[in-house]
């Protein structure tokens, strides 16, 4: 049973690595469009092909390994400069890469033969000028004796070597001990064979890339004496020539990271309760132990959260592929520009963002960007540009998607909204409200339905996903100059540093990263029945919200109210609170569906004494303050 489980884990690890190699292969092929003469890039693509082929053979994926062998053989002509990098070649290689992914997902190999035939016909120079097969290689090797215990499969290596053209394969028994000394879990056999001369040394050695530890390998050209001098460049023997591998990386299933984050969250709550009990006890030793546990819990929280943080670039590859395909399907020239790919977000946020961003890009390409002839008539470049950017903004990450297309037709949006009964014919709406109409379920102004968009399905899903992530979405557009959609998202969904405050006898948490500063509420504003709703903060007028009124608190506030100035992007608002309690680590618990509609709160947290404090939603409060400011100004 243990062996079966180990084999299953190994296959799972192979599939994980193979998917990453397939993504790297796709990214490299797309990069070749703009850098067709980049030799290092072409070598990287070839290396991905070869590594994927080798690991596929090692884990028994014969169809995958054979397809990649022929794919690699055809691509060798590109690597050697015998065939130029062209858009047609890249498109065909991308189709071949898609077939690789289909094989990894359990698809049949029958679709591979036409692709290989098409690729071979295109790269007609493959095989020309190759070395005479008679001038081949002699290979003999012994793997490390304990390789079977470590999960190696010699049969997979032999299968891969056969796909390279190995012949005259012989088993070497010269290291086989006496029967009494044989240990069944150790490998005593070796192999000897001949290989075609058109293979390079690197191609042969890369077969053993996952078995280089303890490898004893002898590789020589035919015609070179067996005992060739060590300084003879045609003689490459011994394990020292095998490529080194970085063993510092370790792959962990995402489910284990989620479980670890949950445990750390519970630890933070338990640590807060311990600190509360220690403070009440007055025992200095217990207080000291509680402080030490707090320090350790904080370090563990920061380490765990850093492990969960993932750069945006992990999902941008699929966007580049989408735009490449849209160029052909739409007959448009589209350029995708990406900025801030190293910006990091919680892995859960990244995973949930992928599909909404794909929809936004499709929508921009299909309905936002004009055809080349229309753009030319408007004085625009033939190629339309879609720009995806990510940047930090306080406790949030702002992800923007913009295009330089036709922009939103507010008149058509208004007419469609009235037609659907979303707006009364005589209603007065701000432009921002009209633009936000496109986020309503089923709303579309497209005159025709295409395979990509036009049914009004998708934009509401984008909005719902962003709100599910405790974020906000804004739409801006200028007719004739394009549309921009900004999504503001929290850095993490798990644990934050919070500022604990008291309002009307209840405790609330404000995300500390959004807090700009804290000050006393001026006496002139202490009476809520009169006075301006603005404070002079560093020579700027900042609107402030009386949180007691907003939360419906009864009774009179104390004499020493505080103002907590919070920010969301470029906007600021002051929140009046009765008392500042202090800062603490805050484990975010999601609200129930019954309370999810309360936009003022983004979640709840358990305090050290076991009570619950609601977490104030800073972007919503800032937006509320801005709206009220605009209403009063009108």
Coordinates of C-alpha atoms in Angstrom, one line a residue:
X1 CA 0.0 0.0 0.0
X2 CA 2.9 2.3 0.8
X3 CA 4.4 1.8 -2.6
X4 CA 1.0 2.6 -4.3
X5 CA 0.6 5.8 -2.3
X6 CA 4.2 6.8 -3.1
X7 CA 3.6 6.2 -6.8
X8 CA 0.4 8.3 -6.7
X9 CA 2.3 11.2 -5.0
X10 CA 5.0 11.0 -7.6
X11 CA 2.5 11.1 -10.5
X12 CA 0.8 14.1 -8.8
X13 CA 4.2 15.8 -8.5
X14 CA 5.0 15.1 -12.1
X15 CA 1.7 16.6 -13.3
X16 CA 2.3 19.7 -11.2
X17 CA 5.7 20.2 -12.6
X18 CA 4.6 19.3 -16.2
X19 CA 1.8 22.0 -16.0
X20 CA 4.4 24.6 -14.9
X21 CA 6.7 23.6 -17.8
X22 CA 3.8 23.8 -20.2
X23 CA 3.0 27.3 -19.0
X24 CA 6.7 28.3 -19.3
X25 CA 6.7 26.8 -22.8
X26 CA 3.7 28.9 -23.8
X27 CA 5.2 32.0 -22.3
X28 CA 8.5 31.4 -24.2
X29 CA 6.7 30.9 -27.5
X30 CA 4.7 34.1 -27.0
X31 CA 7.9 36.0 -26.2
X32 CA 9.4 34.8 -29.4
X33 CA 6.9 36.9 -31.3
X34 CA 8.6 40.1 -30.3
X35 CA 12.1 38.6 -29.9
X36 CA 12.5 36.1 -32.8
X37 CA 16.3 36.4 -32.9
X38 CA 16.8 35.9 -29.1
X39 CA 19.0 32.8 -29.0
X40 CA 18.7 32.5 -25.2
X41 CA 14.9 32.6 -25.4
X42 CA 14.9 29.9 -28.1
X43 CA 17.2 27.8 -26.0
X44 CA 14.8 28.2 -23.1
X45 CA 11.9 26.9 -25.1
X46 CA 14.0 24.0 -26.3
X47 CA 15.0 23.2 -22.7
X48 CA 11.4 23.2 -21.6
X49 CA 10.5 20.8 -24.3
X50 CA 13.4 18.5 -23.5
X51 CA 12.8 18.5 -19.7
X52 CA 9.1 17.9 -20.2
X53 CA 9.9 15.0 -22.6
X54 CA 12.4 13.5 -20.2
X55 CA 10.2 13.7 -17.1
X56 CA 7.2 12.3 -19.1
X57 CA 9.3 9.3 -20.2
X58 CA 10.5 8.8 -16.6
X59 CA 7.0 8.6 -15.2
X60 CA 5.7 6.3 -18.0
X61 CA 3.8 8.8 -20.1
X62 CA 4.8 7.2 -23.4
X63 CA 2.5 9.0 -25.8
X64 CA 3.5 12.4 -24.3
X65 CA 7.2 11.6 -24.5
X66 CA 7.0 10.4 -28.1
X67 CA 5.0 13.4 -29.2
X68 CA 7.5 15.8 -27.5
X69 CA 10.4 13.9 -29.0
X70 CA 9.2 14.7 -32.5
X71 CA 8.2 18.2 -31.5
X72 CA 11.7 18.8 -30.1
X73 CA 13.3 17.3 -33.2
X74 CA 11.4 19.8 -35.4
X75 CA 12.2 22.7 -33.1
X76 CA 15.9 21.7 -33.3
X77 CA 16.0 23.3 -36.8
X78 CA 14.9 26.6 -35.2
X79 CA 17.4 26.3 -32.5
X80 CA 20.2 25.7 -35.0
X81 CA 19.1 28.7 -37.1
X82 CA 18.1 26.5 -40.1
X83 CA 14.5 27.8 -39.9
X84 CA 13.4 31.3 -39.0
X85 CA 10.9 32.2 -36.2
X86 CA 7.7 33.2 -38.0
X87 CA 4.1 34.0 -36.8
X88 CA 3.0 30.8 -38.5
X89 CA 5.6 28.7 -36.7
X90 CA 4.7 30.2 -33.3
X91 CA 1.0 29.6 -34.0
X92 CA 1.6 25.9 -34.9
X93 CA 3.9 25.4 -31.9
X94 CA 1.2 26.9 -29.6
X95 CA -1.2 24.3 -31.0
X96 CA 1.3 21.6 -30.3
X97 CA 1.7 22.9 -26.8
X98 CA -2.1 22.7 -26.3
X99 CA -1.9 19.1 -27.4
X100 CA 0.7 18.5 -24.7
X101 CA -1.7 19.9 -22.1
X102 CA -4.5 17.7 -23.5
X103 CA -2.3 14.6 -23.1
X104 CA -1.5 15.6 -19.5
X105 CA -5.3 15.9 -18.9
X106 CA -5.8 12.4 -20.2
X107 CA -6.7 13.2 -23.8
X108 CA -6.0 10.8 -26.7
X109 CA -2.8 11.0 -28.8
X110 CA -4.6 10.8 -32.2
X111 CA -4.6 14.5 -32.7
X112 CA -0.8 14.6 -32.4
X113 CA 0.1 13.0 -35.7
X114 CA -1.5 15.7 -37.9
X115 CA 0.3 18.4 -35.9
X116 CA 3.6 16.7 -36.2
X117 CA 3.1 16.2 -39.9
X118 CA 2.3 19.9 -40.3
X119 CA 5.2 21.0 -38.2
X120 CA 7.6 18.6 -40.1
X121 CA 6.4 20.0 -43.5
X122 CA 6.9 23.6 -42.3
X123 CA 10.3 22.9 -41.0
X124 CA 11.4 21.0 -44.0
X125 CA 15.1 21.4 -43.3
X126 CA 15.0 19.2 -40.2
X127 CA 17.6 16.5 -40.6
X128 CA 19.6 18.2 -43.4
X129 CA 23.2 18.4 -42.6
X130 CA 23.0 16.1 -39.6
X131 CA 25.9 14.0 -38.7
X132 CA 26.3 10.6 -40.3
X133 CA 24.3 8.2 -38.1
X134 CA 27.3 5.8 -38.3
X135 CA 29.3 8.4 -36.4
X136 CA 27.2 7.8 -33.4
X137 CA 27.6 7.6 -29.6
X138 CA 28.5 4.8 -27.2
X139 CA 26.7 5.1 -23.9
X140 CA 27.0 3.0 -20.8
X141 CA 25.6 4.0 -17.3
X142 CA 24.9 2.8 -13.8
X143 CA 22.3 4.6 -11.6
X144 CA 22.9 5.1 -7.9
X145 CA 22.4 1.8 -6.1
X146 CA 19.6 3.4 -3.9
X147 CA 17.8 5.0 -6.7
X148 CA 14.8 2.6 -6.5
X149 CA 14.2 3.6 -2.9
X150 CA 14.1 7.2 -4.0
X151 CA 11.5 6.5 -6.7
X152 CA 13.6 6.2 -9.9
X153 CA 12.2 4.1 -12.8
X154 CA 15.0 2.8 -15.0
X155 CA 12.4 1.5 -17.5
X156 CA 11.3 5.1 -18.1
X157 CA 14.9 6.1 -18.8
X158 CA 15.3 3.2 -21.3
X159 CA 12.1 4.2 -23.0
X160 CA 13.2 7.7 -23.4
X161 CA 16.6 6.6 -24.8
X162 CA 14.8 4.4 -27.3
X163 CA 12.8 7.5 -28.4
X164 CA 16.2 9.1 -29.1
X165 CA 17.1 6.2 -31.3
X166 CA 19.0 3.9 -29.0
X167 CA 20.0 0.5 -30.5
X168 CA 22.0 -2.5 -29.4
X169 CA 20.8 -2.2 -25.8
X170 CA 22.7 -4.5 -23.5
X171 CA 22.4 -5.2 -19.7
X172 CA 25.6 -4.8 -17.7
X173 CA 26.0 -7.3 -14.8
X174 CA 29.6 -6.6 -13.9
X175 CA 28.5 -5.1 -10.6
X176 CA 26.1 -7.8 -9.6
X177 CA 27.2 -9.3 -6.2
X178 CA 26.9 -12.9 -5.1
X179 CA 23.3 -14.1 -4.5
X180 CA 23.7 -14.0 -0.7
X181 CA 24.7 -10.3 -0.8
X182 CA 21.9 -9.1 -3.1
X183 CA 19.6 -6.6 -1.5
X184 CA 16.2 -6.5 -3.4
X185 CA 15.6 -2.8 -3.1
X186 CA 19.0 -1.8 -4.6
X187 CA 19.9 -1.6 -8.3
X188 CA 22.9 -3.6 -9.4
X189 CA 22.4 -3.6 -13.1
X190 CA 23.7 -1.1 -15.7
X191 CA 23.1 -0.7 -19.5
X192 CA 25.1 -0.1 -22.6
X193 CA 23.8 1.0 -26.0
X194 CA 24.5 3.0 -29.2
X195 CA 22.8 6.4 -30.0
X196 CA 22.6 8.3 -33.3
X197 CA 25.3 10.8 -34.1
X198 CA 22.9 13.6 -34.8
X199 CA 22.2 13.9 -31.0
X200 CA 24.1 16.4 -29.0
X201 CA 25.8 15.6 -25.7
X202 CA 23.3 17.8 -23.9
X203 CA 20.4 16.0 -25.4
X204 CA 21.7 12.7 -24.1
X205 CA 22.8 13.9 -20.7
X206 CA 19.4 15.7 -20.0
X207 CA 17.8 12.3 -20.1
X208 CA 19.4 11.8 -16.7
X209 CA 18.6 15.2 -15.3
X210 CA 16.5 13.7 -12.5
X211 CA 18.9 10.9 -11.7
X212 CA 22.2 12.7 -11.5
X213 CA 22.9 11.8 -7.9
X214 CA 25.3 8.9 -7.8
X215 CA 25.1 8.5 -11.6
X216 CA 28.1 6.7 -13.2
X217 CA 27.9 7.5 -16.9
X218 CA 30.3 6.9 -19.8
X219 CA 29.5 8.7 -23.1
X220 CA 31.9 8.6 -26.1
X221 CA 31.8 9.2 -29.8
X222 CA 32.3 6.1 -32.0
X223 CA 35.8 5.9 -33.2
X224 CA 37.2 7.3 -29.9
X225 CA 39.2 4.8 -27.9
X226 CA 37.6 3.4 -24.8
X227 CA 40.4 4.7 -22.6
X228 CA 40.3 8.1 -24.3
X229 CA 42.5 10.8 -22.6
X230 CA 40.6 12.9 -20.0
X231 CA 41.5 16.1 -21.9
X232 CA 40.1 14.7 -25.2
X233 CA 37.0 16.9 -25.9
X234 CA 35.3 13.9 -27.6
X235 CA 35.4 11.9 -24.3
X236 CA 32.9 13.0 -21.7
X237 CA 32.8 10.5 -18.8
X238 CA 32.0 10.4 -15.2
X239 CA 29.2 11.9 -13.0
X240 CA 31.0 15.2 -12.6
X241 CA 29.8 16.3 -16.1
X242 CA 26.1 15.8 -15.2
X243 CA 24.1 19.0 -14.9
X244 CA 23.6 20.2 -11.4
X245 CA 20.2 20.8 -9.9
X246 CA 18.9 23.3 -7.4
X247 CA 17.6 21.2 -4.5
X248 CA 16.5 24.2 -2.4
X249 CA 12.9 24.3 -3.7
X250 CA 10.1 22.3 -2.2
X251 CA 6.6 21.9 -3.6
X252 CA 3.6 21.9 -1.2
X253 CA 0.0 21.3 -2.1
X254 CA -2.2 24.5 -1.8
X255 CA -4.6 22.7 0.5
X256 CA -1.8 22.3 3.1
X257 CA -1.1 26.0 2.9
X258 CA -4.8 26.7 3.5
X259 CA -4.8 24.4 6.5
X260 CA -1.7 26.0 7.9
X261 CA -3.3 29.5 7.5
X262 CA -6.4 28.3 9.4
X263 CA -4.2 26.9 12.2
X264 CA -2.2 30.1 12.4
X265 CA -5.4 32.0 12.6
X266 CA -6.6 29.9 15.5
X267 CA -3.2 30.3 17.1
X268 CA -3.5 34.1 16.9
X269 CA -6.9 34.0 18.6
X270 CA -5.6 31.7 21.3
X271 CA -2.6 34.0 21.8
X272 CA -4.9 37.0 22.2
X273 CA -6.9 35.2 24.9
X274 CA -3.8 34.1 26.7
X275 CA -2.5 37.7 26.7
X276 CA -5.8 38.9 28.1
X277 CA -5.7 36.3 30.9
X278 CA -2.1 37.0 31.7
X279 CA -2.8 40.8 32.0
X280 CA -5.7 40.1 34.4
X281 CA -3.7 37.7 36.5
X282 CA -0.9 40.3 37.2
X283 CA 1.6 37.4 37.3
X284 CA 4.8 38.8 35.7
X285 CA 6.1 35.4 34.7
X286 CA 2.8 34.6 32.9
X287 CA 2.9 38.0 31.2
X288 CA 6.4 37.3 30.0
X289 CA 5.5 33.9 28.6
X290 CA 2.4 35.5 26.9
X291 CA 4.6 38.1 25.3
X292 CA 7.0 35.5 24.0
X293 CA 4.2 33.5 22.5
X294 CA 2.9 36.7 21.0
X295 CA 6.3 37.3 19.4
X296 CA 6.4 33.7 18.0
X297 CA 2.8 33.8 16.8
X298 CA 3.5 37.1 15.0
X299 CA 6.6 35.6 13.3
X300 CA 4.7 32.5 12.2
X301 CA 1.8 34.6 10.9
X302 CA 4.2 36.8 8.8
X303 CA 6.0 33.7 7.4
X304 CA 2.8 31.9 6.6
X305 CA 1.3 34.9 4.9
X306 CA 4.5 35.5 2.9
X307 CA 4.3 31.9 1.6
X308 CA 0.7 32.5 0.5
X309 CA 1.5 35.7 -1.4
X310 CA 1.7 35.2 -5.2
X311 CA 2.8 37.6 -7.9
X312 CA 0.3 38.7 -10.6
X313 CA 2.6 37.2 -13.2
X314 CA 1.5 33.7 -12.3
X315 CA -1.8 34.3 -14.3
X316 CA -0.7 36.8 -16.9
X317 CA 0.6 34.1 -19.3
X318 CA -2.9 33.0 -20.1
X319 CA -3.9 36.7 -20.9
X320 CA -1.0 36.9 -23.4
X321 CA -2.1 33.7 -25.1
X322 CA -5.7 34.9 -25.2
X323 CA -4.7 38.1 -27.0
X324 CA -2.5 36.1 -29.4
X325 CA -5.6 34.0 -30.3
X326 CA -7.9 37.0 -30.5
X327 CA -5.7 38.7 -33.1
X328 CA -6.6 35.9 -35.4
X329 CA -10.2 35.3 -34.5
X330 CA -11.2 39.0 -34.5
X331 CA -9.0 40.0 -37.4
X332 CA -7.7 42.9 -35.2
X333 CA -4.2 44.0 -34.3
X334 CA -4.1 44.0 -30.5
X335 CA -1.2 44.7 -28.2
X336 CA -1.3 43.7 -24.5
X337 CA 0.9 45.7 -22.2
X338 CA 1.4 44.5 -18.6
X339 CA 2.8 46.5 -15.8
X340 CA 3.5 45.5 -12.2
X341 CA 3.7 41.8 -12.7
X342 CA 5.7 41.4 -9.5
X343 CA 2.9 42.9 -7.4
X344 CA 1.8 40.2 -4.9
X345 CA -1.6 39.2 -3.6
X346 CA -3.0 36.4 -1.5
X347 CA -3.1 33.2 -3.7
X348 CA -6.8 32.9 -3.2
X349 CA -7.4 36.4 -4.6
X350 CA -5.1 35.6 -7.6
X351 CA -7.0 32.4 -8.3
X352 CA -10.4 34.1 -8.2
X353 CA -9.3 37.0 -10.3
X354 CA -8.1 35.0 -13.4
X355 CA -11.5 34.4 -15.0
X356 CA -12.9 37.9 -14.4
X357 CA -9.7 39.4 -16.0
X358 CA -10.0 37.0 -18.9
X359 CA -13.6 38.3 -19.5
X360 CA -12.6 41.9 -19.3
X361 CA -9.8 41.4 -21.8
X362 CA -12.2 39.6 -24.2
X363 CA -14.7 42.4 -23.8
X364 CA -12.2 45.1 -24.5
X365 CA -10.9 43.3 -27.6
X366 CA -14.3 42.5 -29.0
X367 CA -16.3 45.7 -28.2
X368 CA -13.8 48.2 -27.0
X369 CA -11.2 48.3 -29.7
X370 CA -12.1 49.4 -33.2
X371 CA -11.0 47.6 -36.4
X372 CA -7.8 48.8 -38.0
X373 CA -9.5 50.8 -40.8
X374 CA -11.7 52.6 -38.3
X375 CA -8.8 53.4 -36.0
X376 CA -6.9 54.7 -39.0
X377 CA -9.8 57.1 -39.9
X378 CA -9.8 58.4 -36.3
X379 CA -6.0 59.1 -36.4
X380 CA -5.2 56.2 -34.1
X381 CA -2.5 53.5 -34.7
X382 CA -3.8 50.4 -36.5
X383 CA -3.0 48.3 -33.4
X384 CA -5.2 48.8 -30.4
X385 CA -3.7 48.6 -26.9
X386 CA -5.0 46.8 -23.9
X387 CA -3.1 47.7 -20.7
X388 CA -3.2 45.6 -17.5
X389 CA -1.5 47.1 -14.5
X390 CA -1.2 46.3 -10.8
X391 CA 0.2 48.5 -8.0
X392 CA 0.0 48.8 -4.2
X393 CA -2.1 51.4 -2.6
X394 CA -2.0 51.3 1.2
X395 CA -3.7 48.1 2.4
X396 CA -4.9 47.4 -1.1
X397 CA -3.8 46.4 -4.5
X398 CA -5.3 48.3 -7.4
X399 CA -5.6 46.3 -10.7
X400 CA -6.5 48.4 -13.7
X401 CA -7.5 47.2 -17.2
X402 CA -7.8 49.9 -19.8
X403 CA -8.0 50.1 -23.6
X404 CA -7.6 52.9 -26.2
X405 CA -10.8 52.0 -28.0
X406 CA -14.1 53.7 -28.6
X407 CA -15.2 54.1 -25.0
X408 CA -18.6 53.7 -23.5
X409 CA -21.7 55.1 -25.3
X410 CA -23.5 56.6 -22.4
X411 CA -26.6 57.4 -24.5
X412 CA -26.9 53.8 -25.6
X413 CA -26.4 52.7 -22.0
X414 CA -29.1 55.0 -20.8
X415 CA -31.5 53.8 -23.5
X416 CA -30.9 50.1 -22.7
X417 CA -31.3 50.8 -19.0
X418 CA -34.6 52.5 -19.6
X419 CA -35.7 49.7 -21.9
X420 CA -34.9 47.1 -19.2
X421 CA -36.7 49.2 -16.5
X422 CA -33.5 49.9 -14.5
X423 CA -33.9 53.6 -14.8
X424 CA -37.0 55.8 -15.0
X425 CA -37.1 58.0 -18.2
X426 CA -37.1 61.2 -16.2
X427 CA -34.4 60.1 -13.6
X428 CA -31.3 62.3 -13.3
X429 CA -28.2 60.2 -13.2
X430 CA -24.5 61.1 -12.8
X431 CA -22.1 59.8 -15.5
X432 CA -20.5 57.5 -13.0
X433 CA -24.0 55.9 -12.3
X434 CA -24.5 55.3 -16.0
X435 CA -21.1 53.8 -16.4
X436 CA -21.8 51.5 -13.5
X437 CA -24.9 50.2 -15.3
X438 CA -22.7 47.8 -17.4
X439 CA -22.1 45.9 -14.1
X440 CA -25.8 44.9 -13.8
X441 CA -26.7 41.2 -14.5
X442 CA -27.5 40.6 -18.2
X443 CA -26.8 44.2 -19.2
X444 CA -25.3 44.6 -22.7
X445 CA -25.4 47.3 -25.4
X446 CA -24.0 45.1 -28.1
X447 CA -26.0 45.0 -31.3
X448 CA -24.9 41.5 -32.2
X449 CA -24.0 38.5 -30.1
X450 CA -20.5 37.0 -30.8
X451 CA -18.8 33.9 -29.6
X452 CA -16.9 36.1 -27.2
X453 CA -19.4 38.5 -25.7
X454 CA -22.7 40.4 -26.2
X455 CA -25.1 38.4 -24.1
X456 CA -24.6 40.6 -21.0
X457 CA -23.2 37.7 -19.1
X458 CA -19.9 38.3 -17.3
X459 CA -19.6 41.9 -16.1
X460 CA -21.9 41.2 -13.2
X461 CA -19.8 38.1 -12.4
X462 CA -16.7 40.4 -12.4
X463 CA -18.4 42.7 -9.9
X464 CA -19.7 39.8 -7.8
X465 CA -16.2 38.3 -7.6
X466 CA -14.5 41.6 -6.6
X467 CA -17.1 42.2 -3.9
X468 CA -16.7 38.6 -2.7
X469 CA -13.0 39.4 -2.2
X470 CA -14.0 42.5 -0.1
X471 CA -12.9 44.8 -3.0
X472 CA -14.5 47.5 -5.0
X473 CA -14.8 48.2 -8.8
X474 CA -15.0 51.4 -10.7
X475 CA -15.6 52.1 -14.4
X476 CA -14.3 55.2 -16.1
X477 CA -14.5 56.0 -19.8
X478 CA -14.0 58.8 -22.3
X479 CA -15.8 58.5 -25.6
X480 CA -13.3 57.9 -28.4
X481 CA -10.4 57.4 -26.0
X482 CA -11.2 54.1 -24.3
X483 CA -12.4 52.6 -21.0
X484 CA -10.7 51.9 -17.8
X485 CA -11.8 49.5 -15.0
X486 CA -10.2 49.7 -11.6
X487 CA -10.5 47.0 -9.1
X488 CA -9.3 47.6 -5.5
X489 CA -8.6 44.5 -3.6
X490 CA -7.2 43.6 -0.1
X491 CA -3.7 42.2 0.1
X492 CA -4.8 39.2 2.0
X493 CA -8.1 37.6 3.1
X494 CA -6.7 35.9 6.3
X495 CA -5.0 37.9 9.0
X496 CA -4.4 41.6 9.3
X497 CA -3.1 44.1 11.9
X498 CA -6.1 45.9 13.3
X499 CA -6.8 49.0 15.3
X500 CA -9.3 48.2 18.0
X501 CA -11.7 51.1 18.8
X502 CA -14.8 51.6 20.9
X503 CA -18.0 53.3 19.5
X504 CA -21.2 53.5 21.5
X505 CA -20.0 50.8 24.0
X506 CA -19.2 48.3 21.2
X507 CA -15.8 47.4 19.9
X508 CA -14.8 47.5 16.2
X509 CA -11.6 46.9 14.3
X510 CA -10.1 49.1 11.6
X511 CA -7.4 47.6 9.3
X512 CA -4.2 49.3 10.6
X513 CA -2.7 49.5 7.1
X514 CA -5.5 51.9 6.1
X515 CA -5.0 54.2 9.1
X516 CA -3.1 57.4 8.3
X517 CA -3.1 59.1 11.8
X518 CA -5.2 59.6 14.9
X519 CA -6.0 62.9 16.6
X520 CA -8.4 64.5 19.0
X521 CA -11.8 65.6 17.7
X522 CA -11.7 69.5 17.9
X523 CA -14.0 70.9 20.6
X524 CA -15.8 72.9 17.9
X525 CA -17.0 69.6 16.3
X526 CA -17.8 67.7 19.5
X527 CA -21.5 68.7 19.3
X528 CA -22.9 66.7 16.5
X529 CA -25.9 69.0 16.0
X530 CA -23.9 71.7 14.4
X531 CA -20.6 72.6 12.8
X532 CA -18.8 71.7 9.6
X533 CA -18.4 68.1 8.4
X534 CA -14.8 68.8 7.4
X535 CA -11.5 68.8 9.4
X536 CA -8.4 70.7 8.6
X537 CA -5.8 67.9 8.4
X538 CA -2.3 69.0 7.4
X539 CA -3.8 72.0 5.6
X540 CA -6.3 69.9 3.7
X541 CA -10.0 69.7 4.2
X542 CA -11.0 66.1 5.0
X543 CA -14.6 65.0 5.4
X544 CA -15.4 63.0 8.6
X545 CA -18.1 60.6 9.5
X546 CA -19.7 60.5 13.0
X547 CA -19.6 56.8 13.5
X548 CA -22.1 56.9 16.4
X549 CA -24.7 58.4 14.0
X550 CA -23.8 56.0 11.2
X551 CA -24.1 52.9 13.5
X552 CA -27.3 54.2 15.3
X553 CA -25.7 54.4 18.7
X554 CA -27.9 55.8 21.5
X555 CA -26.8 58.2 24.3
X556 CA -24.2 60.9 24.4
X557 CA -20.6 60.5 23.4
X558 CA -17.8 61.1 25.9
X559 CA -15.9 64.3 26.1
X560 CA -12.7 63.1 24.5
X561 CA -13.7 61.7 21.1
X562 CA -10.9 60.7 18.7
X563 CA -10.7 61.0 14.9
X564 CA -9.1 58.1 12.9
X565 CA -8.1 59.3 9.5
X566 CA -8.2 56.4 7.0
X567 CA -7.3 56.2 3.3
X568 CA -8.4 54.3 0.3
X569 CA -6.3 55.1 -2.7
X570 CA -6.1 58.9 -3.0
X571 CA -9.2 59.5 -0.9
X572 CA -9.3 60.1 2.8
X573 CA -12.0 60.3 5.4
X574 CA -12.0 60.8 9.2
X575 CA -14.0 58.4 11.5
X576 CA -15.0 59.6 14.9
X577 CA -14.7 57.0 17.7
X578 CA -15.2 57.2 21.4
X579 CA -12.0 55.5 22.5
X580 CA -8.8 54.0 21.0
X581 CA -8.2 50.6 22.7
X582 CA -5.0 49.5 20.9
X583 CA -3.7 47.4 18.0
X584 CA -3.7 43.7 17.6
X585 CA -3.5 40.9 15.1
X586 CA -6.9 40.3 13.6
X587 CA -8.1 37.0 12.2
X588 CA -10.8 37.8 9.6
X589 CA -13.9 35.7 9.8
X590 CA -16.4 36.0 6.9
X591 CA -19.9 37.3 7.7
X592 CA -22.9 35.0 7.1
X593 CA -24.9 35.5 3.9
X594 CA -27.6 37.1 6.1
X595 CA -25.1 39.9 7.1
X596 CA -23.1 40.0 3.9
X597 CA -25.2 42.8 2.5
X598 CA -24.0 45.2 5.3
X599 CA -21.4 47.1 3.2
X600 CA -20.1 48.9 6.2
X601 CA -18.4 45.8 7.5
X602 CA -15.9 43.5 5.8
X603 CA -15.9 40.7 8.4
X604 CA -15.6 39.9 12.0
X605 CA -12.9 38.8 14.4
X606 CA -12.7 37.1 17.8
X607 CA -11.1 39.1 20.6
X608 CA -9.0 37.9 23.5
X609 CA -11.9 37.7 25.9
X610 CA -13.9 35.6 23.4
X611 CA -16.2 38.4 22.3
X612 CA -16.7 39.4 18.6
X613 CA -15.7 42.7 17.0
X614 CA -16.9 43.7 13.6
X615 CA -14.3 44.9 11.0
X616 CA -15.0 48.2 9.4
X617 CA -14.8 48.3 5.6
X618 CA -12.6 51.3 4.9
X619 CA -13.2 51.6 1.1
X620 CA -16.9 51.5 1.7
X621 CA -16.7 54.2 4.4
X622 CA -14.5 56.4 2.3
X623 CA -16.8 56.1 -0.7
X624 CA -19.8 56.9 1.6
X625 CA -18.0 60.0 2.9
X626 CA -17.2 61.1 -0.6
X627 CA -20.8 60.6 -1.8
X628 CA -22.1 62.6 1.1
X629 CA -19.6 65.3 0.5
X630 CA -20.7 65.5 -3.2
X631 CA -24.4 65.5 -2.2
X632 CA -24.0 68.3 0.3
X633 CA -21.9 70.4 -2.1
X634 CA -24.7 70.1 -4.7

